[in-house]
Coordinates of C-alpha atoms (C1' of nucleotides) in Angstrom, one line a residue:
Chain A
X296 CA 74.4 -28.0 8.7
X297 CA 72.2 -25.2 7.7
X298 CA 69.9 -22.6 10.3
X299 CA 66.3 -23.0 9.1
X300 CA 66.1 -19.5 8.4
X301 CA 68.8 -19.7 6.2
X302 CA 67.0 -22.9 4.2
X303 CA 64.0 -20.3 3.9
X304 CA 65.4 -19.1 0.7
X305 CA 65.1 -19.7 -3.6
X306 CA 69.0 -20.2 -3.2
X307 CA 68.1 -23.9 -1.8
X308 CA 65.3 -24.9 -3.8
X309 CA 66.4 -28.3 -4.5
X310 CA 69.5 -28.6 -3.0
X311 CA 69.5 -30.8 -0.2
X312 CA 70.4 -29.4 3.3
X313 CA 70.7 -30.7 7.1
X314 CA 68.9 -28.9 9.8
X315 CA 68.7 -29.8 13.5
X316 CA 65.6 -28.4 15.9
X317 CA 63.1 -29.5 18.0
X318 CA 59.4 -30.8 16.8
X319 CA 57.6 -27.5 16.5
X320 CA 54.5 -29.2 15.5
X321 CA 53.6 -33.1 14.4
X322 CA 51.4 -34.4 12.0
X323 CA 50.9 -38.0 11.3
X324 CA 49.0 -40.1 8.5
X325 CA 49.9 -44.0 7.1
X326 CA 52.1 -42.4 4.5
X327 CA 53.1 -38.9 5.4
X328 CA 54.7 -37.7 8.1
X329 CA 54.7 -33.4 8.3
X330 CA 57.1 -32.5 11.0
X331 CA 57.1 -28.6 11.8
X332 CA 61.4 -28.1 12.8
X333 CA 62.3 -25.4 14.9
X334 CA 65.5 -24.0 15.7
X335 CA 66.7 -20.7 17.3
X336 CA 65.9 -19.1 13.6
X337 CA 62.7 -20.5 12.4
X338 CA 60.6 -23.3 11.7
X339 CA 60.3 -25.2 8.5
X340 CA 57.9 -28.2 7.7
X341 CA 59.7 -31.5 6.6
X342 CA 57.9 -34.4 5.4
X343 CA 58.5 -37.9 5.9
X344 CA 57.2 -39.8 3.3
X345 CA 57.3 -43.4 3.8
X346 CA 57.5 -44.6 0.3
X347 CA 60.7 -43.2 0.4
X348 CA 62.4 -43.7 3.7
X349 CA 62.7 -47.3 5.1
X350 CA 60.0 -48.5 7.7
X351 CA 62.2 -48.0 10.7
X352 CA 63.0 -44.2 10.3
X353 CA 59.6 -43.5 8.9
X354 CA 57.8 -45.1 12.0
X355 CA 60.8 -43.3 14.2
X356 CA 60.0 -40.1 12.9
X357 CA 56.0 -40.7 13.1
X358 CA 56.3 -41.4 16.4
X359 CA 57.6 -38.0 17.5
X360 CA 56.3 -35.7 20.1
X361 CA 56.2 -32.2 20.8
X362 CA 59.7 -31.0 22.0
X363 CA 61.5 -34.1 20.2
X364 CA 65.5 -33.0 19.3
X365 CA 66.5 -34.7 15.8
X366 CA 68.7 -33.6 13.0
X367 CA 67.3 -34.1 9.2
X368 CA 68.9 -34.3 5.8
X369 CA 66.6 -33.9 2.8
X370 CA 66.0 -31.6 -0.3
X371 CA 64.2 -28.3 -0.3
X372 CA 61.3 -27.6 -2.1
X373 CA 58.8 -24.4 -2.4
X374 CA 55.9 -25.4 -1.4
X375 CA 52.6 -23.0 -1.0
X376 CA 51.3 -25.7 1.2
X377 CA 53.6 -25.3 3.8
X378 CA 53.6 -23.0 6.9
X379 CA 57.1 -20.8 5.6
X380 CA 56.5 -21.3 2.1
X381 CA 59.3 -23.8 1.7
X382 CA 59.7 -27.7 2.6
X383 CA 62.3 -30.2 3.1
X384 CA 61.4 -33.7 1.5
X385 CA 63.2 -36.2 4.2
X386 CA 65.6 -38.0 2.8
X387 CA 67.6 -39.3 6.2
X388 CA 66.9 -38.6 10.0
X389 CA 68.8 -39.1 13.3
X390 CA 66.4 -38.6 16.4
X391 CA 69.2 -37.4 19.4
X392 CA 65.3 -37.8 22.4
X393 CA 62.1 -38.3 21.9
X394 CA 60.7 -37.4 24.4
X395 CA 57.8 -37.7 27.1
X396 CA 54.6 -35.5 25.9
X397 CA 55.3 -31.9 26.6
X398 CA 54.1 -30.3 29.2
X399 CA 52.8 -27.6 27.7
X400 CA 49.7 -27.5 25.0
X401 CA 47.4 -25.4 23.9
X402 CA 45.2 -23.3 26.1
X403 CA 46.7 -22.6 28.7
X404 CA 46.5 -20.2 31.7
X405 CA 49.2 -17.7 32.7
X406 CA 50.2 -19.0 36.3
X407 CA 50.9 -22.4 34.2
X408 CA 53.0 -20.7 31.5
X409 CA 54.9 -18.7 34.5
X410 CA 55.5 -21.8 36.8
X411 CA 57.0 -23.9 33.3
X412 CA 58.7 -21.0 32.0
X413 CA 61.7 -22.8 31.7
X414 CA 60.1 -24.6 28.7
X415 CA 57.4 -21.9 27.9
X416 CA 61.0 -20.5 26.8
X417 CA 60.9 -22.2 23.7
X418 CA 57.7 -20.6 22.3
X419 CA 57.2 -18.3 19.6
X420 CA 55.8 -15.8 21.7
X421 CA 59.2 -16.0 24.6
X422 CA 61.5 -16.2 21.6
X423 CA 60.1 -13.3 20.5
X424 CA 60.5 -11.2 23.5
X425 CA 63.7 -12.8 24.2
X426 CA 65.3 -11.5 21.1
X427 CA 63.9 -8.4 21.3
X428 CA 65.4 -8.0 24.8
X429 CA 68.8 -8.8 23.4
X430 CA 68.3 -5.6 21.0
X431 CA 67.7 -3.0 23.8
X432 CA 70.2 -4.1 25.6
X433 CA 72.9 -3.9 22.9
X434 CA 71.3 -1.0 21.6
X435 CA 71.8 1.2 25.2
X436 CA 75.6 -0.1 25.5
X437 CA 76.2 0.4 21.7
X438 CA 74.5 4.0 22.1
X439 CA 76.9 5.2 25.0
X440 CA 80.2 3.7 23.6
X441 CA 79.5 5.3 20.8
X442 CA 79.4 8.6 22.6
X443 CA 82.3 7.8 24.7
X444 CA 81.1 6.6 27.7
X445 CA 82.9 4.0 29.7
X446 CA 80.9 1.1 31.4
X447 CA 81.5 0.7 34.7
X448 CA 80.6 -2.5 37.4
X449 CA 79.1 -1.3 40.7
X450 CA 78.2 -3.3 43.9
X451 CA 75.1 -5.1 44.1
X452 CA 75.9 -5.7 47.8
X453 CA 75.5 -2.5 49.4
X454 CA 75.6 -1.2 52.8
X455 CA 73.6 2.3 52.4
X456 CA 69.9 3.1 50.9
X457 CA 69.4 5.0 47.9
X458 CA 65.6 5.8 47.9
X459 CA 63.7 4.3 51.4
X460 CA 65.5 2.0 54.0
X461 CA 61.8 0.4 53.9
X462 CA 62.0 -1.1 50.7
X463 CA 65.7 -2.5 51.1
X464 CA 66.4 -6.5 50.5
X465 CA 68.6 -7.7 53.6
X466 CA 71.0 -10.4 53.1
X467 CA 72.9 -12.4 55.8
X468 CA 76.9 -11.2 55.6
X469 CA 79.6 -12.9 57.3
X470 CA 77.3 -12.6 60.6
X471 CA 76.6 -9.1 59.9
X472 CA 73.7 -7.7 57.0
X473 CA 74.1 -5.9 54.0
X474 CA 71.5 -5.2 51.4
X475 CA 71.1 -5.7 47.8
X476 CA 71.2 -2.3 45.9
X477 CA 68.4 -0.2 44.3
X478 CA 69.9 2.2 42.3
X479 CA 73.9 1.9 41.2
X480 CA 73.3 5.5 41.0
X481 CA 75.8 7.1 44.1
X482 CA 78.7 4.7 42.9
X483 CA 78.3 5.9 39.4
X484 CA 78.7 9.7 40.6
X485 CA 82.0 8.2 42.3
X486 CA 82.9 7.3 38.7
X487 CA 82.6 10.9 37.2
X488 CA 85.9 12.4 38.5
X489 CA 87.7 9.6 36.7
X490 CA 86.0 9.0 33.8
X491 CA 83.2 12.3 33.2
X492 CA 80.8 9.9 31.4
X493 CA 79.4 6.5 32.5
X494 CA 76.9 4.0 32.3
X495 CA 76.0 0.6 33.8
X496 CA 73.5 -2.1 33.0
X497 CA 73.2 -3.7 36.6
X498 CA 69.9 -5.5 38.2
X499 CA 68.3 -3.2 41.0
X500 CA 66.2 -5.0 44.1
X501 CA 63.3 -3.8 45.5
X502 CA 61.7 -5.3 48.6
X503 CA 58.3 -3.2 48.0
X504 CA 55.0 -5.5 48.3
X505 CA 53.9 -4.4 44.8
X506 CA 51.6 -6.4 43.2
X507 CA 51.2 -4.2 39.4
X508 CA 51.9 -4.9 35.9
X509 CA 54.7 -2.7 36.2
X510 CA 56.6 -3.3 38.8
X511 CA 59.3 -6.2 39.9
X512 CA 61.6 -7.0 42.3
X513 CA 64.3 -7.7 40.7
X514 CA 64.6 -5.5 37.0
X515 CA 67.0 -4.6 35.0
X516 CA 68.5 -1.0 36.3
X517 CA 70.4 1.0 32.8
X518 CA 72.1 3.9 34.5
X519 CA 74.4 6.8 33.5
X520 CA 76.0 9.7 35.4
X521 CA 77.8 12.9 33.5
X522 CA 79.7 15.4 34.5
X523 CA 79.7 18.7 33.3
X524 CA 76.2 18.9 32.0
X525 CA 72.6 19.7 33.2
X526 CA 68.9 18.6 33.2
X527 CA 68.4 19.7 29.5
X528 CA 71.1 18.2 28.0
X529 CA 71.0 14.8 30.0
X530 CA 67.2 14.6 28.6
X531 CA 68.8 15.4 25.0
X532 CA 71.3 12.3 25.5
X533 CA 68.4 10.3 27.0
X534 CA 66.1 11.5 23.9
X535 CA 68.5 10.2 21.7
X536 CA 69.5 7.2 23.7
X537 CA 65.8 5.9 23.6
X538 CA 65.4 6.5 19.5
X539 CA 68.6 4.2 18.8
X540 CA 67.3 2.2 21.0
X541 CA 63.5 2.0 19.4
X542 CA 65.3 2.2 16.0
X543 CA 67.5 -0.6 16.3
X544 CA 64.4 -2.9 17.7
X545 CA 62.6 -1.7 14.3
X546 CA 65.6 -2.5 12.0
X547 CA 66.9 -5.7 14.1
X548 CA 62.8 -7.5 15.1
X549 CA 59.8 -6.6 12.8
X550 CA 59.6 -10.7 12.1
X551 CA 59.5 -10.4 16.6
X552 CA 57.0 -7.4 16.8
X553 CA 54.9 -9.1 14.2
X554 CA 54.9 -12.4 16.5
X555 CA 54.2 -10.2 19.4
X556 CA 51.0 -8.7 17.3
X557 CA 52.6 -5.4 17.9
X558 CA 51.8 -2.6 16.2
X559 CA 54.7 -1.6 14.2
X560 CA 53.5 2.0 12.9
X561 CA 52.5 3.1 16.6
X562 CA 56.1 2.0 17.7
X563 CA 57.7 4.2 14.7
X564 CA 56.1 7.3 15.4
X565 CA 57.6 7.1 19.1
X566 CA 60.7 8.2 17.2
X567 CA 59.7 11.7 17.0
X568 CA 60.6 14.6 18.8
X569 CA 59.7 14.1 22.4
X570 CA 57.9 16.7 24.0
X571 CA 59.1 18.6 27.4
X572 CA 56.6 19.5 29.6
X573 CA 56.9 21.0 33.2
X574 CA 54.8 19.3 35.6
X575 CA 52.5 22.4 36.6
X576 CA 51.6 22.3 33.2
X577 CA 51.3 18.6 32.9
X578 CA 48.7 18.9 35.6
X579 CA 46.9 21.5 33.8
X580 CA 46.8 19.8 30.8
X581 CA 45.6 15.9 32.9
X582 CA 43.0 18.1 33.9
X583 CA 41.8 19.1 30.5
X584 CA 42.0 15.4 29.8
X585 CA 39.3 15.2 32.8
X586 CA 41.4 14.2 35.7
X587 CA 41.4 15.5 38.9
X588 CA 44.4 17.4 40.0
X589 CA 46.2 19.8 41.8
X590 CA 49.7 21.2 42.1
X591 CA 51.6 18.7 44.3
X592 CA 49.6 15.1 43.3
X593 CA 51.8 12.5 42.1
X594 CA 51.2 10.7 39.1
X595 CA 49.7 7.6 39.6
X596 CA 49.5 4.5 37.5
X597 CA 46.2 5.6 36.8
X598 CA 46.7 9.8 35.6
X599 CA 50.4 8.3 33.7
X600 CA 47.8 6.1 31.5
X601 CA 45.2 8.6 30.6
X602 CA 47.9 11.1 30.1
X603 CA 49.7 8.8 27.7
X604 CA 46.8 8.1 25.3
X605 CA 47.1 11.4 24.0
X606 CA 51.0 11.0 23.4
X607 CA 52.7 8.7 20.7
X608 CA 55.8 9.6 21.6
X609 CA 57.3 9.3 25.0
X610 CA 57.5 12.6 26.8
X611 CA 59.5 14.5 29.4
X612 CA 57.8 16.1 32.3
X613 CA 60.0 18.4 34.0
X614 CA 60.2 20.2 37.5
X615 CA 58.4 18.0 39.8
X616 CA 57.6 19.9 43.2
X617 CA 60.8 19.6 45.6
X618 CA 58.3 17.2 47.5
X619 CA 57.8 14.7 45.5
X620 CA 61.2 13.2 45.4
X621 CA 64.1 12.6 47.0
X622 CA 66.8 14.7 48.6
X623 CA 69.4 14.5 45.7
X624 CA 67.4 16.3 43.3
X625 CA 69.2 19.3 42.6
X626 CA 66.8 22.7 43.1
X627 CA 66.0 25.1 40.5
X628 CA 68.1 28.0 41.0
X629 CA 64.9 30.2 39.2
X630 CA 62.3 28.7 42.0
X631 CA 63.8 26.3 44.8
X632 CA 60.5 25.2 45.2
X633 CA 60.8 22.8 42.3
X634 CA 64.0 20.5 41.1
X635 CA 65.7 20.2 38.3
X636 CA 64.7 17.0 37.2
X637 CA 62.7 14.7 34.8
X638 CA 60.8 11.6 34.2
X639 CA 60.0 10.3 30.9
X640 CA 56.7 8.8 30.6
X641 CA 56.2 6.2 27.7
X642 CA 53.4 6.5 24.9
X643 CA 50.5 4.4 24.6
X644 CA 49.4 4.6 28.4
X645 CA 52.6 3.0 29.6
X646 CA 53.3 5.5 31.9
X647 CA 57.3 5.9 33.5
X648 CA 60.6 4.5 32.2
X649 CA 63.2 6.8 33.4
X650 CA 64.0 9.0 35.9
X651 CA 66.6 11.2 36.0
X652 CA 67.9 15.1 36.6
X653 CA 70.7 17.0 37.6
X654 CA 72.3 16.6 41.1
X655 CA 73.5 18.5 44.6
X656 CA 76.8 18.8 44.0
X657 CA 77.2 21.3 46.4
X658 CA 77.9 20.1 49.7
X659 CA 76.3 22.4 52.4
X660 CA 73.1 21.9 50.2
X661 CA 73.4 18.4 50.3
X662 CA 73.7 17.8 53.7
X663 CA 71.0 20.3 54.9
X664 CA 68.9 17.8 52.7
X665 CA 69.8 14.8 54.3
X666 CA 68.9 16.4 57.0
X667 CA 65.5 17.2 56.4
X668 CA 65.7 13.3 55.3
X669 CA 66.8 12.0 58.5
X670 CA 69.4 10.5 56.8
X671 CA 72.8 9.5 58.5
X672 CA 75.6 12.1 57.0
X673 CA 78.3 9.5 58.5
X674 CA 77.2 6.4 56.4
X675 CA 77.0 8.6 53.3
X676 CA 80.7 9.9 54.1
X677 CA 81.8 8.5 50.6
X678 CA 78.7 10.4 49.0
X679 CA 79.4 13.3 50.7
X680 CA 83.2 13.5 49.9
X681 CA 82.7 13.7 45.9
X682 CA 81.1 17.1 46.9
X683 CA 84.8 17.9 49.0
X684 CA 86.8 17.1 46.3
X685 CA 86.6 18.9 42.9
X686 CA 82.7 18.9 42.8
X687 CA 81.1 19.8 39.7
X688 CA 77.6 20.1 37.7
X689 CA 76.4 16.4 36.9
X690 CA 73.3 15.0 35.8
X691 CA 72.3 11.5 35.5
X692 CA 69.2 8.8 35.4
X693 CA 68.0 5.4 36.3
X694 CA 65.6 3.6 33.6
X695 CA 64.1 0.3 33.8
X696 CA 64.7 -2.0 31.0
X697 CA 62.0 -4.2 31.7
X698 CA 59.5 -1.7 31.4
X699 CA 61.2 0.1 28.0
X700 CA 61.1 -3.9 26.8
X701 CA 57.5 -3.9 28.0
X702 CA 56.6 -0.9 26.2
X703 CA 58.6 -1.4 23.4
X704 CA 56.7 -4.7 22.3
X705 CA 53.5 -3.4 23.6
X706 CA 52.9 -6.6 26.7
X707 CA 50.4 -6.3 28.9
X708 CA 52.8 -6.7 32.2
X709 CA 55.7 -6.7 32.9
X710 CA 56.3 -10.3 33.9
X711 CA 55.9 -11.5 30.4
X712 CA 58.8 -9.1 29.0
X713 CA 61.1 -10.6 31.0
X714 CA 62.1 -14.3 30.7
X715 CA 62.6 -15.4 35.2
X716 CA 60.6 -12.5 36.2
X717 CA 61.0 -11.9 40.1
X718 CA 58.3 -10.8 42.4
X719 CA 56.9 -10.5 45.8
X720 CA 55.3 -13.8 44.8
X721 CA 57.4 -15.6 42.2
X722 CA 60.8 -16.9 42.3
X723 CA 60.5 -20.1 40.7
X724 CA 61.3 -21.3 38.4
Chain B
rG192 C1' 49.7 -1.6 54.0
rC193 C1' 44.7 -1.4 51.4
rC194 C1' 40.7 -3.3 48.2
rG195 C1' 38.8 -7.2 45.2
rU196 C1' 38.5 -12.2 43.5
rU197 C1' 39.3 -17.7 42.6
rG198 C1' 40.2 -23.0 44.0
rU199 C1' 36.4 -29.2 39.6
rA200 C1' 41.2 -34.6 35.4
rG201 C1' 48.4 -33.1 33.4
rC202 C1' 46.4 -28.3 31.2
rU203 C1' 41.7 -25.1 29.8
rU204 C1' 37.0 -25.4 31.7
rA205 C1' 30.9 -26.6 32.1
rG206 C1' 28.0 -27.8 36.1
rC207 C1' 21.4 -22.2 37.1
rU208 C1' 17.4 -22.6 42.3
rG209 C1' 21.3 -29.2 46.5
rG210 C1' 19.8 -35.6 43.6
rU211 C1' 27.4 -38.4 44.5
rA212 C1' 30.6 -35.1 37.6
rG213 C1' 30.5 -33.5 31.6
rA214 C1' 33.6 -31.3 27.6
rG215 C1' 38.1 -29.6 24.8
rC216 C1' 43.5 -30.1 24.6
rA217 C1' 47.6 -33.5 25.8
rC218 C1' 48.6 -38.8 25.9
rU219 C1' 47.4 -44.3 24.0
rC220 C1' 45.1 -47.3 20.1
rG221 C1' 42.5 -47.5 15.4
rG222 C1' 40.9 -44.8 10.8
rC223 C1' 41.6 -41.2 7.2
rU224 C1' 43.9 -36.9 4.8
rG225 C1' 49.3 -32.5 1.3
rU226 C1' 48.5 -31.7 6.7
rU227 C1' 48.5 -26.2 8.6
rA228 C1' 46.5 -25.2 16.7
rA229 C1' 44.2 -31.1 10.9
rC230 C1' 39.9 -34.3 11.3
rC231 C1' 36.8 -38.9 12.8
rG232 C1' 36.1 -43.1 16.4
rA233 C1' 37.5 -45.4 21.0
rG234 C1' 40.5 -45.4 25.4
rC235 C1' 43.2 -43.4 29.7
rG236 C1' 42.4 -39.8 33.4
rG237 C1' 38.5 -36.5 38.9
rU238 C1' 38.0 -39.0 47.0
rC239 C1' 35.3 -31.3 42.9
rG240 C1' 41.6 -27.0 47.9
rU241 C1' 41.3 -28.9 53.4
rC242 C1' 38.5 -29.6 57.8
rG243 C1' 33.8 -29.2 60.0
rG244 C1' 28.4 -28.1 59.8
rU245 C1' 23.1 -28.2 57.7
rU246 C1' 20.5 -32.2 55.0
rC247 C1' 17.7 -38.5 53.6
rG248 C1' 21.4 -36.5 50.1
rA249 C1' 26.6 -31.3 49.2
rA250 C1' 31.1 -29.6 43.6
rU251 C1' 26.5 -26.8 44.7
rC252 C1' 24.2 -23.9 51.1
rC253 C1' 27.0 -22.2 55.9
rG254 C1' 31.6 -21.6 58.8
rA255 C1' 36.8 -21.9 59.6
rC256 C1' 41.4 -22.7 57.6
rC257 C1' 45.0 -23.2 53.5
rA258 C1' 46.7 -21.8 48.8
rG259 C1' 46.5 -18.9 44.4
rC260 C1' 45.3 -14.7 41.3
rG261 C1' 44.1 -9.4 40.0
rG262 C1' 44.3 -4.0 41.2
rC263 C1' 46.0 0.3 44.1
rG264 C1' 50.0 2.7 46.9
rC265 C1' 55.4 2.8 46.5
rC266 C1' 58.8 3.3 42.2
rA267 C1' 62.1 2.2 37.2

RNA sequence: GCCGUUGUAGCUUAGCUGGUAGAGCACUCGGCUGUUAACCGAGCGGUCGUCGGUUCGAAUCCGACCAGCGGCGCCA
């Protein structure tokens, strides 16, 4: 039993093979029958010609539909004529279903595609992203065991906030709640006085009402935490993490990104340097892109697009305003007024993908934050103590999968880079 | 939380100022072809989201309700 892409080849020309698929697409005519196969590889057109196959298996295979599972013996031939350049002439068939018309044709809307993407699955276009998807993820674990780091399993079920109580998923516990986490961050700072360097691939939940092509409730959270080092040397890591990553997609998928229509030389040059900029000159510079801002704005979705036109790489921007986020963010011993910290926005008006930067680990600090935060020092007691017992200097960041995938093959929203997206208003199927 | 929009066959849709529905795909049958999202002919398939109102007459106008979608904020 051969994988179509392997038939696809001068090796087989006229050796006979057996593949096994599903009916890609049919064609039917008195005497020929072109079945397109596809299998997790490929697709390959076989014909069924019915001066050479007896009337029962030649009327079998004409009666096919889409979706159909058979397995096929025949010999290969080249064949301009056919969609992969090569063809099998049938020589014996077994058909394991043939099945019901498919559900899904041609033209068809987005909220049909989404409620039947269980068997939208098998297109091209879900293939595609789904193998692509399998690259970045292999390519952020491969990238930190290579450097050393361990992987490490936090809890999803969670009894403190990260970020906002607001935005917090609660979930029935033995009679009591607890929530599902947001960020694996705190327990991966746990993990740093064992281990120095760490990581985690671990889904994140977020109970905000957003209704954007960027955001879902349930994503794909890579995290890593390291001691010893600062903001500039967690973006290097980061910088280097996101290249392997773009590189392996680019060595591993161009038959994908081609599927996808993606622009393959636009994703290459994202593996240049990638610039750092602090935000006050960020907001300078949105400005002289004709925006309208001042020190202290967030980014929106909005300014992160028509900043990112002008970038084809992604890029750092460093030293938010204390204000704009949270109380962990560790304060620029130069001017405490901004924090040692950075997002990285992608290219191509994709806007943010990581954020990260290098933490309080000082515990007076930290808890006068909290305070100003309102937040409960006793339920953060475990926090707290990894800044009682041998604290040190450590950086870390959160980035979202789903929106590097999204990026990286250059989708309109997120839901289509992932393959059961989750959100305020899906979770079928 | 805010703003905007849509609901007509299994799916994608046409239907302007009211005269009780047309098409493409899928499916079935027939024809034809080394076909490429094939093509040609026929067939199957719709109480036009629901309820109410105006009217001789409503998919079309009005009202209420229900459901869906898009964007912003929040973030990754």
């Amino acid at each position: 039993m051969e994988k179509i892409s392997q038939v696809l080849h001068d090796d087989f020309i006229g050796k006979s093979v057996a593949v096994r698929g599903w009916v890609y697409r049919i064609r039917t005519s008195k005497k020929l029958a072109f079945i397109i196969i596809r299998d997790s590889t490929g697709i390959i057109q076989a014909v069924a010609n019915s001066e050479r196959l007896s009337e029962k298996i030649f009327s079998d295979l004409s009666s096919l539909k889409v979706e159909s599972s058979l397995s096929i013996e025949g010999i290969v031939r080249k064949d301009e004529r056919s969609v992969a350049g090569y063809e099998i002439d049938i020589v014996s068939a077994h058909v394991f279903q043939n099945n019901d018309k498919f559900p899904i044709s041609r033209d068809l809307g987005e909220e049909f595609l989404l409620d039947n993407r269980h068997l939208w699955l098998r297109s091209r276009e879900m293939t595609a992203v789904t193998k692509i998807r399998s690259t970045i993820f292999k390519a952020f674990s491969d990238f930190y065991y290579s450097r050393g780091f361990y992987q490490v399993q936090p809890p999803l079920m969670v009894s403190t906030a990260t970020e906002g109580g607001s935005t917090l998923f609660k979930v029935p516990f033995f009679g009591d709640e607890v929530n599902l986490t947001q960020s694996s961050q705190f327990y991966l700072e746990t993990f740093i006085f064992s281990l120095e360097n760490v990581f985690t691939i671990s889904p994140s939940f977020r109970a905000e009402k957003s209704r954007t092509w960027r955001h879902l409730t349930e994503y794909w959270h890579a995290e890593a935490e390291c001691a010893w080092i600062g903001n500039e040397e967690m973006m290097n890591i980061e910088e280097d993490m996101i290249r392997y990553i773009v590189e392996k997609v680019l060595e591993s998928n161009i038959p994908e990104l081609k599927e996808l229509g993606r622009d393959i030389e636009a994703l290459r040059k994202a593996t240049a340097p990638f610039p750092r900029i602090r935000y006050e000159k960020l907001i300078e510079m949105a400005n002289s892109f004709g925006l309208d801002l001042k020190y202290g704005d967030d980014l929106g979705a909005d300014e992160e697009r028509k900043i990112m036109v002008h970038f084809d790489t992604p890029i750092f921007v460093t030293h938010f305003p204390r204000e704009l986020k949270t109380f962990y963010h560790m304060p620029d011993p130069g001017n405490p007024n901004v924090i040692l910290c950075h997002d990285l926005l992608a290219p191509e008006g994709y806007g943010e993908i990581v954020g990260g930067g290098e933490r309080i680990w000082d515990l007076q600090t930290l808890e006068q934050r909290m305070k100003e935060y309102n937040l409960n020092p006793e339920e953060y007691y475990w926090y707290l103590d990894l800044r009682r017992y041998g604290s040190v200097p450590h950086s870390g960041f959160g980035m979202g999968l789903d929106r590097v995938a999204l990026w990286i093959m250059h989708l309109d929203t997120i839901t289509n880079a992932i393959p059961y997206p989750r959100t305020v208003r899906r979770t079928k199927p």
